[in-house]
C-alpha cells in the first residue's frame, strides 16, 4: 500500500507565491531580498497554522540562491532548525553559539530557525542576547512563536518583527477548492466553507479537517456529509429556527431545540451561533455591508431572503437577548431552561396578541358628523371611514358608532326640532349631533364615581345638552388630576416621607428595595433629591422602582417639580459586622461602657 502523506505536508508551499493569506509579509520579504535590506534577526509571530515556519524555510532557501543552483536545491547543510520546546537550556544555546562561528561550506548564509522560541528559559534568553545583537555576517536568525508576550523585551528589541494574521474564511475555502481539484474530489462550495469556518483561521487545521472528511465521504464532498462528520450546526439549522421565531411558533421551536440537544450539541454553542446568525442577517439588509458575510453564493441568497422578512429593530433586540443569554449561561443552574426562555422571548418580539393596533386612528368629531351620511362621502373619506372601522373592531374595546337604525331616528327628530324653530335650533342641533357622535364614538378616561354615575339616554335636545354638561365636568376633573403643585418642604420632611415609603415596602414584602433605600438617607439640593449607593446593581434596582417612589413623594410633599438623582460611590459601602468580635466592636463604638462591663465581669466574646 502506498504511503499516505497528509495534505498539510503534501501541499506545503515551496515559494512565497504559494503562501495563503500573508501577501503583505511575503511581499515585504521579497523586496528585502531584492534590495539587500534583510535583517539578521527576524521574529515571526502569529496564531498556529498560518505559515510562520513555512515562510522561514522559504526565506532560508531564497537568500542562498544565486542563480547557479538547481531550482529544487534545499540547502540542507545551511539551514538549522531548533525546537526551543525541547532545547531550552543554557547548554543548548551555547552549542548553537559555537556553531554560528563556523561559516557555510555551500551558499552565502547559514540560517538558524528557532521554533517556539518563547519556551526558552530566562537564562537561555540572556545567553543568546549578545550573539543575537551582533551575529556574524554569514548568520541569520529566524525566530518563530505563537506567544510574543512571553519573550523578554531585550530579545524583541533586537529583532525585526513580522505579525502573521489569521487566514480568512474566503482564502482558506479557495485553497481547499484548489486542493480538492488537484485530488479529483468533487466538493460543494458550502462544504468547503464549513471546513474553513471550523478551522478558525488556521490553514493547517483546515487541511487536517479536509483529510478527515474526505476519508469519511470519499470523492464526493457534500455539505450534509461535512456537518454530519464534524457535528456542527450549519446555517440551515439557524435559518429554520429563525423562521420559527418569526412565525411565533413556540411549540415547534422548543421541539427543534430539544432535537439539537439530543444530537449532542451544547446549548451555549447554539445560542452564540444564533446571535451570530442575527448579525449575518443584519449585514445582509444593507448592500454596503453584504460583503462582510463570509458565505457561499447559494447561502448568501438564502440569508438575503430571510433578512427581508425581518426588521432592524427585531434583529437588534434579538442580538441583545441572545448575547445576554450567552453571558448568563455559565453561571446558570438550569442552563437548558435559560436557553428555552430566551427562545420564547425571541418568538414573542413580533407577537402583539390583543395589543396589536392598540392606537386606532379616530376621525375627529366635526369630520365624522360631516361624513355621517354615506352620500356625502368622497372616495378618500370612504376609505378613511373603512380604515377607522377596521381598526376600531380590532382594538381591545369596541367603539360604538351610529347604526342604520339610529341614523333615521336622529334625522327625523332633528327635522321636527327644525320645523318648530327653524332659525334658532337648526345650528344648535347640528352641533349637538356632532358632539353626541364624538362622545359615543371616542372612549374617554374613566372619571370619578360621582361623574361616571350620571348617565343620559335618548336623542332629544334636552338629553344632548345634559351630555354636554357631563363632558364639561369630565374635562374639568381631568384637568384637576394633572394640576401642578410647588409647595415648599424641608429635608426632614423629605426623610420622613422616605422612611414612610420604606415602611410601606416592607409591609408589601419588597424587602430588597427597602434595604437599598435604607443604605443612604436622601439629601435635598434645590428640587433634586440626591442618593448615593455603593454599587451599580443597587442603582439599577432603585431605578426600576423610581416611578412609584417619586409619585408617592410628589403627593406626600405636595410638589410635582422634584426629581431623583442616583449616584454610585463604591467607597461609601458600609462595613457590616458578621462575626461575634465584629459585632462587639460595633457595639463598643456606640457605647464605650460595654468594654468596662466585659472587663468587670471577666466576660468572653
Coordinates of C-alpha atoms in Angstrom, one line a residue:
X1 CA 0.0 0.0 0.0
X2 CA 1.3 3.4 -0.9
X3 CA 2.3 5.6 2.0
X4 CA -0.2 8.4 2.6
X5 CA 1.0 11.9 3.1
X6 CA -1.3 14.4 4.8
X7 CA -2.3 17.4 2.8
X8 CA -0.6 19.8 5.2
X9 CA 2.8 18.3 4.3
X10 CA 2.0 17.4 0.7
X11 CA 0.8 20.9 -0.3
X12 CA 3.2 22.9 1.9
X13 CA 4.1 26.0 -0.1
X14 CA 7.5 26.0 -1.8
X15 CA 7.6 29.6 -2.8
X16 CA 6.2 32.8 -1.4
X17 CA 3.5 32.9 -4.2
X18 CA 2.0 29.7 -2.8
X19 CA 1.6 31.1 0.8
X20 CA -2.1 31.7 1.5
X21 CA -3.3 34.9 3.1
X22 CA 0.0 36.6 4.0
X23 CA 0.6 38.7 0.9
X24 CA 1.8 41.8 2.9
X25 CA 4.6 39.8 4.7
X26 CA 5.7 37.8 1.6
X27 CA 5.9 41.0 -0.5
X28 CA 8.0 42.6 2.3
X29 CA 10.4 39.7 2.4
X30 CA 10.8 39.5 -1.4
X31 CA 11.6 43.3 -1.6
X32 CA 14.1 43.0 1.3
X33 CA 15.9 40.1 -0.5
X34 CA 15.8 42.0 -3.8
X35 CA 17.2 45.3 -2.4
X36 CA 19.5 43.6 0.1
X37 CA 17.7 45.0 3.1
X38 CA 17.2 41.8 5.0
X39 CA 17.8 42.0 8.8
X40 CA 19.9 39.4 10.5
X41 CA 17.3 38.7 13.2
X42 CA 13.7 38.1 12.3
X43 CA 10.8 37.3 14.6
X44 CA 7.7 35.6 13.0
X45 CA 4.7 35.7 15.4
X46 CA 1.1 34.8 15.0
X47 CA -1.6 32.1 15.6
X48 CA -0.9 28.4 14.9
X49 CA -1.0 27.1 11.3
X50 CA -0.7 30.4 9.5
X51 CA 2.6 29.8 7.7
X52 CA 5.4 31.1 10.1
X53 CA 7.7 28.1 9.8
X54 CA 6.9 27.7 6.1
X55 CA 7.9 31.3 5.3
X56 CA 11.0 30.8 7.4
X57 CA 12.1 27.8 5.3
X58 CA 11.2 29.5 2.0
X59 CA 13.2 32.6 3.1
X60 CA 16.2 30.4 4.1
X61 CA 16.3 28.8 0.7
X62 CA 15.8 32.0 -1.3
X63 CA 18.6 34.0 0.3
X64 CA 21.1 31.3 -0.7
X65 CA 20.1 31.1 -4.3
X66 CA 22.4 33.0 -6.6
X67 CA 21.1 31.5 -9.9
X68 CA 23.7 28.8 -10.3
X69 CA 22.0 26.2 -8.2
X70 CA 19.2 23.9 -9.2
X71 CA 15.6 25.3 -8.6
X72 CA 14.9 22.4 -6.2
X73 CA 18.1 22.8 -4.1
X74 CA 17.1 22.8 -0.4
X75 CA 20.5 23.8 1.1
X76 CA 20.0 21.3 3.9
X77 CA 23.6 22.0 5.2
X78 CA 22.9 25.7 5.5
X79 CA 19.5 25.5 7.4
X80 CA 19.4 24.5 11.0
X81 CA 16.0 24.1 12.8
X82 CA 16.0 24.1 16.6
X83 CA 12.9 23.2 18.6
X84 CA 13.1 25.5 21.6
X85 CA 10.4 23.5 23.4
X86 CA 12.8 20.6 23.9
X87 CA 16.1 22.5 23.7
X88 CA 15.5 25.3 26.1
X89 CA 18.5 25.2 28.4
X90 CA 21.6 27.4 28.5
X91 CA 23.8 24.5 27.3
X92 CA 21.7 24.2 24.1
X93 CA 22.1 27.9 23.3
X94 CA 25.9 27.7 24.0
X95 CA 26.2 24.8 21.5
X96 CA 24.2 26.9 19.0
X97 CA 26.5 29.9 19.5
X98 CA 29.6 27.7 18.9
X99 CA 28.1 26.5 15.6
X100 CA 27.3 30.1 14.5
X101 CA 31.0 30.9 14.3
X102 CA 31.7 28.4 11.5
X103 CA 31.0 29.9 8.0
X104 CA 28.9 27.9 5.5
X105 CA 30.5 25.4 3.1
X106 CA 28.0 25.9 0.3
X107 CA 26.0 29.1 -0.3
X108 CA 26.2 32.5 1.3
X109 CA 24.3 32.3 4.6
X110 CA 23.7 29.9 7.5
X111 CA 20.1 30.2 8.6
X112 CA 19.0 29.2 12.1
X113 CA 15.2 28.7 12.6
X114 CA 14.3 28.5 16.3
X115 CA 10.7 27.4 16.6
X116 CA 8.5 28.1 19.7
X117 CA 11.2 30.5 20.9
X118 CA 9.0 31.6 23.9
X119 CA 9.8 28.2 25.5
X120 CA 13.4 29.2 26.2
X121 CA 14.3 29.7 29.8
X122 CA 15.3 33.2 31.1
X123 CA 18.9 32.2 31.5
X124 CA 18.9 30.8 27.9
X125 CA 17.5 34.1 26.6
X126 CA 20.2 36.1 28.4
X127 CA 22.9 33.8 27.0
X128 CA 21.5 34.4 23.5
X129 CA 21.4 38.2 23.7
X130 CA 25.0 39.1 22.6
X131 CA 25.0 36.7 19.6
X132 CA 21.6 37.9 18.5
X133 CA 22.6 41.6 18.7
X134 CA 25.9 41.1 16.8
X135 CA 25.8 37.9 14.8
X136 CA 28.5 37.0 12.2
X137 CA 27.8 38.3 8.6
X138 CA 27.0 34.8 7.4
X139 CA 24.4 34.1 10.1
X140 CA 20.7 34.9 10.0
X141 CA 18.3 34.0 12.9
X142 CA 14.6 33.5 12.3
X143 CA 12.6 33.1 15.5
X144 CA 9.0 31.8 15.4
X145 CA 6.5 31.9 18.2
X146 CA 2.7 31.9 18.9
X147 CA 3.1 33.9 22.2
X148 CA 5.1 37.0 21.6
X149 CA 4.2 38.4 25.0
X150 CA 6.3 35.7 26.7
X151 CA 9.5 36.9 25.0
X152 CA 11.6 39.3 27.0
X153 CA 11.8 42.9 25.7
X154 CA 15.6 42.8 25.2
X155 CA 15.1 40.0 22.6
X156 CA 12.2 41.8 20.9
X157 CA 14.2 45.0 20.5
X158 CA 16.9 43.1 18.6
X159 CA 14.5 41.5 16.0
X160 CA 12.5 42.7 13.1
X161 CA 9.0 41.6 13.9
X162 CA 6.5 40.2 11.4
X163 CA 2.9 39.7 12.7
X164 CA 1.2 36.9 10.8
X165 CA -2.6 37.2 10.6
X166 CA -5.3 34.6 10.7
X167 CA -6.3 33.1 7.3
X168 CA -9.7 34.5 6.2
X169 CA -12.5 32.1 5.5
X170 CA -12.6 33.0 1.9
X171 CA -8.8 32.4 1.4
X172 CA -9.0 29.1 3.2
X173 CA -12.0 28.0 1.2
X174 CA -10.3 28.9 -2.1
X175 CA -7.2 27.0 -1.2
X176 CA -9.2 23.9 -0.2
X177 CA -11.0 24.1 -3.5
X178 CA -7.7 24.1 -5.3
X179 CA -6.5 21.0 -3.4
X180 CA -9.8 19.2 -4.0
X181 CA -9.4 19.9 -7.7
X182 CA -5.9 18.5 -7.6
X183 CA -7.0 15.4 -5.8
X184 CA -10.1 14.8 -8.0
X185 CA -12.6 15.4 -5.2
X186 CA -16.0 16.8 -6.1
X187 CA -16.5 19.3 -3.3
X188 CA -19.5 21.6 -2.7
X189 CA -18.8 25.2 -2.0
X190 CA -20.8 25.2 1.2
X191 CA -18.9 22.1 2.4
X192 CA -15.6 23.8 1.9
X193 CA -16.9 26.9 3.6
X194 CA -17.9 25.0 6.7
X195 CA -14.4 23.4 6.9
X196 CA -12.8 26.9 6.6
X197 CA -15.1 28.2 9.4
X198 CA -14.3 25.3 11.6
X199 CA -10.5 25.8 11.1
X200 CA -10.8 29.3 12.8
X201 CA -8.1 31.0 10.7
X202 CA -5.5 28.1 10.8
X203 CA -4.7 26.7 7.4
X204 CA -3.0 23.6 8.8
X205 CA -6.2 22.9 10.8
X206 CA -8.3 23.3 7.7
X207 CA -6.2 20.8 5.8
X208 CA -6.4 18.3 8.6
X209 CA -10.2 18.6 8.8
X210 CA -10.3 18.3 5.0
X211 CA -8.4 15.0 5.1
X212 CA -10.7 13.7 7.8
X213 CA -14.0 14.5 5.9
X214 CA -12.6 13.1 2.7
X215 CA -11.8 9.9 4.4
X216 CA -15.5 9.8 5.6
X217 CA -17.3 10.8 2.4
X218 CA -14.9 9.8 -0.3
X219 CA -14.6 11.6 -3.6
X220 CA -18.0 13.4 -3.2
X221 CA -17.8 16.1 -0.5
X222 CA -21.3 17.4 0.4
X223 CA -22.4 19.9 3.0
X224 CA -24.5 17.2 4.7
X225 CA -21.6 14.8 5.0
X226 CA -19.4 17.5 6.4
X227 CA -21.9 18.7 9.0
X228 CA -22.5 15.1 10.0
X229 CA -18.9 14.2 10.3
X230 CA -17.8 17.4 12.1
X231 CA -21.0 17.5 14.2
X232 CA -21.5 21.3 13.6
X233 CA -24.7 23.4 13.4
X234 CA -24.8 24.7 9.8
X235 CA -26.6 27.8 8.6
X236 CA -29.7 25.7 7.6
X237 CA -30.4 24.9 11.3
X238 CA -30.3 28.6 12.2
X239 CA -32.4 29.6 9.1
X240 CA -35.1 27.2 10.2
X241 CA -35.0 28.3 13.9
X242 CA -35.2 31.9 12.9
X243 CA -38.2 31.2 10.6
X244 CA -40.0 29.6 13.6
X245 CA -39.2 32.6 15.7
X246 CA -40.6 34.9 13.0
X247 CA -43.7 32.7 12.8
X248 CA -44.1 32.8 16.7
X249 CA -44.2 29.0 16.6
X250 CA -43.0 28.4 20.2
X251 CA -44.0 24.7 20.5
X252 CA -42.1 23.7 17.3
X253 CA -39.2 25.9 18.4
X254 CA -38.8 24.1 21.7
X255 CA -39.1 20.7 19.9
X256 CA -36.4 21.5 17.4
X257 CA -34.1 22.8 20.2
X258 CA -34.6 19.5 22.0
X259 CA -33.7 17.7 18.9
X260 CA -30.5 19.8 18.6
X261 CA -29.6 18.9 22.2
X262 CA -30.3 15.2 21.5
X263 CA -27.6 15.2 18.7
X264 CA -25.0 16.2 21.3
X265 CA -24.8 19.9 20.7
X266 CA -24.2 22.3 23.6
X267 CA -26.8 24.9 24.3
X268 CA -24.1 27.5 24.8
X269 CA -22.7 26.9 21.3
X270 CA -26.2 27.1 19.9
X271 CA -27.2 30.4 21.4
X272 CA -23.9 32.1 20.5
X273 CA -24.4 30.8 16.9
X274 CA -27.9 32.2 16.9
X275 CA -26.5 35.6 17.8
X276 CA -24.0 35.4 15.0
X277 CA -26.8 34.4 12.6
X278 CA -28.8 37.5 13.6
X279 CA -25.7 39.5 12.9
X280 CA -25.4 38.0 9.5
X281 CA -29.0 38.8 8.7
X282 CA -28.4 42.4 9.8
X283 CA -25.4 42.6 7.5
X284 CA -27.5 41.4 4.5
X285 CA -30.0 44.2 4.9
X286 CA -27.6 46.8 3.6
X287 CA -25.9 46.4 0.2
X288 CA -22.8 48.3 1.6
X289 CA -22.2 45.6 4.3
X290 CA -23.3 42.5 2.5
X291 CA -19.6 41.8 1.6
X292 CA -19.0 41.2 5.3
X293 CA -21.0 38.0 5.1
X294 CA -18.4 35.2 4.5
X295 CA -20.6 32.5 2.9
X296 CA -21.1 31.0 -0.5
X297 CA -23.3 32.5 -3.2
X298 CA -26.1 29.9 -2.6
X299 CA -26.0 30.6 1.1
X300 CA -25.9 34.3 0.6
X301 CA -29.1 34.2 -1.4
X302 CA -30.9 32.3 1.5
X303 CA -29.6 34.8 4.0
X304 CA -30.8 37.7 1.9
X305 CA -34.3 36.2 1.5
X306 CA -34.7 35.8 5.3
X307 CA -33.3 39.2 6.0
X308 CA -36.1 40.8 4.0
X309 CA -38.6 39.2 6.4
X310 CA -37.0 40.8 9.5
X311 CA -36.8 44.4 10.7
X312 CA -33.7 46.1 12.1
X313 CA -35.4 46.5 15.5
X314 CA -36.1 42.8 15.7
X315 CA -32.5 41.9 14.8
X316 CA -31.0 44.3 17.3
X317 CA -33.3 43.1 20.0
X318 CA -32.6 39.5 19.1
X319 CA -28.8 40.0 19.3
X320 CA -29.1 41.8 22.6
X321 CA -31.2 38.9 24.1
X322 CA -29.0 36.2 22.7
X323 CA -25.9 37.9 24.0
X324 CA -27.5 38.3 27.4
X325 CA -28.3 34.6 27.5
X326 CA -24.7 33.8 26.4
X327 CA -23.3 35.8 29.3
X328 CA -25.6 34.2 31.8
X329 CA -25.2 30.6 30.5
X330 CA -22.1 29.5 32.6
X331 CA -23.5 30.9 35.9
X332 CA -27.0 29.5 35.4
X333 CA -28.0 26.4 37.3
X334 CA -30.7 25.4 34.8
X335 CA -28.9 26.1 31.5
X336 CA -31.5 24.4 29.3
X337 CA -34.3 26.5 30.8
X338 CA -32.3 29.6 30.3
X339 CA -31.9 29.0 26.5
X340 CA -35.6 27.9 26.2
X341 CA -36.7 31.1 27.9
X342 CA -34.6 33.1 25.6
X343 CA -36.1 31.4 22.5
X344 CA -39.6 32.0 23.8
X345 CA -38.8 35.7 24.4
X346 CA -37.4 35.9 20.9
X347 CA -40.5 34.4 19.4
X348 CA -42.6 37.0 21.4
X349 CA -40.8 40.0 20.0
X350 CA -43.0 40.2 16.9
X351 CA -46.2 38.9 18.6
X352 CA -48.5 41.6 19.9
X353 CA -51.6 39.5 20.5
X354 CA -54.6 41.6 21.5
X355 CA -52.4 44.7 21.9
X356 CA -52.0 44.9 18.1
X357 CA -53.4 48.1 16.7
X358 CA -53.9 49.4 20.2
X359 CA -53.9 53.0 18.9
X360 CA -56.5 53.2 16.1
X361 CA -56.9 56.3 14.1
X362 CA -60.1 58.1 15.2
X363 CA -61.8 60.6 12.9
X364 CA -62.3 64.0 14.6
X365 CA -65.9 64.7 15.7
X366 CA -66.5 67.5 13.2
X367 CA -65.3 65.5 10.3
X368 CA -67.3 62.4 11.4
X369 CA -70.5 64.4 11.7
X370 CA -70.0 65.8 8.2
X371 CA -69.2 62.3 6.9
X372 CA -72.1 60.5 8.7
X373 CA -74.2 60.5 5.6
X374 CA -73.0 57.9 3.1
X375 CA -74.0 60.0 0.1
X376 CA -71.7 62.9 1.3
X377 CA -68.6 60.8 1.4
X378 CA -65.9 61.3 -1.2
X379 CA -63.8 58.2 -2.2
X380 CA -60.9 59.3 0.1
X381 CA -63.3 59.8 3.0
X382 CA -64.9 56.4 2.4
X383 CA -61.5 54.7 2.6
X384 CA -60.8 56.6 5.7
X385 CA -64.0 55.5 7.4
X386 CA -63.4 51.9 6.4
X387 CA -59.9 52.0 7.9
X388 CA -61.3 53.6 11.1
X389 CA -64.0 50.9 11.4
X390 CA -61.4 48.1 10.8
X391 CA -59.0 49.5 13.5
X392 CA -61.9 50.1 15.9
X393 CA -63.0 46.5 15.6
X394 CA -59.5 45.1 16.2
X395 CA -58.9 47.2 19.3
X396 CA -59.4 45.9 22.8
X397 CA -62.6 47.9 23.3
X398 CA -65.2 48.1 20.5
X399 CA -66.0 51.7 19.7
X400 CA -69.8 52.2 19.2
X401 CA -70.9 54.0 16.0
X402 CA -74.2 55.2 14.6
X403 CA -76.0 52.2 13.2
X404 CA -78.5 52.2 10.4
X405 CA -81.4 52.1 12.8
X406 CA -80.3 55.1 14.9
X407 CA -79.5 57.3 11.9
X408 CA -83.1 57.7 10.5
X409 CA -84.4 58.3 14.0
X410 CA -81.8 61.1 14.6
X411 CA -82.6 62.7 11.3
X412 CA -86.4 62.6 12.0
X413 CA -86.2 64.2 15.4
X414 CA -83.8 66.8 14.0
X415 CA -86.3 67.7 11.3
X416 CA -89.1 68.0 13.9
X417 CA -87.0 70.5 16.0
X418 CA -86.1 72.5 12.9
X419 CA -89.8 72.8 11.9
X420 CA -90.7 74.1 15.4
X421 CA -87.9 76.7 15.4
X422 CA -86.2 76.8 12.0
X423 CA -83.9 79.8 12.7
X424 CA -82.6 79.0 16.2
X425 CA -82.5 75.3 16.6
X426 CA -81.0 74.2 13.3
X427 CA -77.4 75.2 14.1
X428 CA -77.6 74.1 17.7
X429 CA -78.9 70.6 16.8
X430 CA -76.3 70.0 14.2
X431 CA -73.5 71.0 16.6
X432 CA -75.0 68.8 19.3
X433 CA -75.4 65.9 16.9
X434 CA -71.7 66.1 16.1
X435 CA -70.7 66.2 19.8
X436 CA -73.0 63.3 20.5
X437 CA -71.5 61.2 17.9
X438 CA -68.0 62.1 19.1
X439 CA -69.0 61.3 22.7
X440 CA -70.3 57.9 21.7
X441 CA -67.5 57.0 19.3
X442 CA -64.4 58.1 21.3
X443 CA -63.6 56.2 24.6
X444 CA -62.7 58.6 27.4
X445 CA -60.7 58.0 30.6
X446 CA -62.8 56.8 33.5
X447 CA -63.8 59.9 35.6
X448 CA -64.5 59.8 39.4
X449 CA -67.6 57.9 40.5
X450 CA -69.7 61.0 41.0
X451 CA -69.3 61.9 37.4
X452 CA -69.3 58.4 36.0
X453 CA -72.6 57.6 37.7
X454 CA -74.5 60.2 35.7
X455 CA -76.0 58.6 32.6
X456 CA -78.2 60.2 30.0
X457 CA -80.0 58.2 27.3
X458 CA -82.1 59.3 24.4
X459 CA -81.6 61.6 21.5
X460 CA -83.7 64.6 22.5
X461 CA -82.4 68.1 22.6
X462 CA -82.5 68.1 26.4
X463 CA -80.5 64.9 26.6
X464 CA -77.9 66.3 24.2
X465 CA -77.5 69.4 26.4
X466 CA -77.2 67.2 29.5
X467 CA -74.4 65.2 27.8
X468 CA -72.6 68.4 27.0
X469 CA -72.6 69.3 30.7
X470 CA -71.3 65.9 31.7
X471 CA -68.5 66.2 29.1
X472 CA -67.5 69.6 30.6
X473 CA -67.4 68.2 34.1
X474 CA -65.2 65.3 32.9
X475 CA -62.8 67.6 31.3
X476 CA -62.7 69.7 34.5
X477 CA -61.9 66.6 36.5
X478 CA -59.1 65.5 34.1
X479 CA -57.6 69.0 34.3
X480 CA -57.6 68.8 38.1
X481 CA -55.8 65.5 38.1
X482 CA -52.7 66.9 36.4
X483 CA -52.6 70.1 38.5
X484 CA -49.1 71.2 39.2
X485 CA -48.0 71.8 42.8
X486 CA -44.9 73.6 44.1
X487 CA -45.1 73.6 47.9
X488 CA -42.0 74.3 50.0
X489 CA -40.7 71.4 52.2
X490 CA -37.6 70.7 54.3
X491 CA -35.1 67.9 54.2
X492 CA -36.5 66.5 57.4
X493 CA -40.0 66.2 55.8
X494 CA -38.3 64.5 52.8
X495 CA -36.6 62.0 55.1
X496 CA -39.8 61.4 56.9
X497 CA -41.6 60.6 53.6
X498 CA -38.6 58.4 52.6
X499 CA -38.9 56.4 55.8
X500 CA -42.7 56.1 55.4
X501 CA -42.2 54.7 51.9
X502 CA -39.6 52.2 53.2
X503 CA -42.2 51.1 55.8
X504 CA -44.8 50.5 53.1
X505 CA -42.3 48.5 51.0
X506 CA -41.6 46.2 54.0
X507 CA -45.3 45.8 54.6
X508 CA -45.8 44.8 51.0
X509 CA -42.9 42.3 51.1
X510 CA -40.5 44.3 48.9
X511 CA -37.6 43.9 51.3
X512 CA -34.8 44.2 48.8
X513 CA -35.8 47.6 47.6
X514 CA -36.5 48.7 51.1
X515 CA -32.9 47.6 52.2
X516 CA -31.5 49.5 49.2
X517 CA -33.3 52.7 50.3
X518 CA -32.0 52.3 53.8
X519 CA -28.4 52.3 52.6
X520 CA -28.3 56.1 52.4
X521 CA -30.6 58.8 53.5
X522 CA -31.6 61.3 50.7
X523 CA -30.1 64.8 50.6
X524 CA -32.0 67.7 49.3
X525 CA -30.4 70.1 46.8
X526 CA -32.9 72.6 45.5
X527 CA -35.6 70.5 43.9
X528 CA -33.2 67.5 43.3
X529 CA -33.2 64.5 45.7
X530 CA -29.7 63.1 45.8
X531 CA -29.0 59.5 46.9
X532 CA -25.6 57.8 46.9
X533 CA -25.4 54.0 46.6
X534 CA -22.3 51.7 46.9
X535 CA -22.7 49.8 43.6
X536 CA -24.3 49.8 40.1
X537 CA -26.6 46.9 40.9
X538 CA -28.4 48.7 43.7
X539 CA -28.7 51.7 41.5
X540 CA -30.4 49.7 38.7
X541 CA -32.8 48.1 41.3
X542 CA -33.7 51.5 42.7
X543 CA -34.3 53.0 39.2
X544 CA -36.8 50.2 38.4
X545 CA -38.9 51.3 41.4
X546 CA -38.2 55.0 40.9
X547 CA -41.6 55.8 39.2
X548 CA -43.7 54.6 42.2
X549 CA -41.3 56.2 44.7
X550 CA -41.5 59.7 43.0
X551 CA -45.2 59.5 42.7
X552 CA -45.5 58.9 46.4
X553 CA -43.1 61.7 47.3
X554 CA -44.7 64.2 45.0
X555 CA -48.0 63.6 46.6
X556 CA -46.6 63.5 50.1
X557 CA -44.6 66.7 49.8
X558 CA -47.1 68.5 47.6
X559 CA -44.5 69.3 44.9
X560 CA -44.6 68.0 41.3
X561 CA -41.2 69.6 40.3
X562 CA -38.9 67.4 42.4
X563 CA -36.6 64.8 40.7
X564 CA -34.4 62.0 41.9
X565 CA -30.6 61.7 41.1
X566 CA -28.8 58.5 41.9
X567 CA -25.0 58.3 42.1
X568 CA -22.6 55.4 42.7
X569 CA -19.7 55.6 45.1
X570 CA -18.1 52.3 45.8
X571 CA -16.1 53.7 48.7
X572 CA -19.3 54.5 50.5
X573 CA -20.2 50.9 51.1
X574 CA -20.9 50.1 54.7
X575 CA -18.8 47.5 56.6
X576 CA -21.3 45.1 58.1
X577 CA -20.4 43.0 61.2
X578 CA -20.6 39.3 60.7
X579 CA -18.5 37.6 63.5
X580 CA -19.0 38.0 67.2
X581 CA -15.9 40.1 67.6
X582 CA -17.0 42.5 64.8
X583 CA -20.4 42.8 66.4
X584 CA -18.8 43.5 69.8
X585 CA -16.6 46.2 68.3
X586 CA -19.6 47.8 66.6
X587 CA -21.4 48.0 69.9
X588 CA -18.3 49.3 71.7
X589 CA -18.1 52.2 69.1
X590 CA -21.6 53.2 70.0
X591 CA -21.2 52.7 73.8
X592 CA -17.7 52.5 75.3
X593 CA -19.1 51.4 78.7
X594 CA -19.7 47.9 77.2
X595 CA -15.9 47.3 77.4
X596 CA -15.9 48.2 81.1
X597 CA -18.8 45.8 81.6
X598 CA -16.8 43.0 79.9
X599 CA -13.7 43.6 82.0
X600 CA -15.6 44.0 85.3
X601 CA -17.3 40.6 85.0
X602 CA -14.5 39.0 83.0
X603 CA -16.8 38.1 80.1
X604 CA -15.8 36.3 76.9
X605 CA -17.0 37.4 73.5

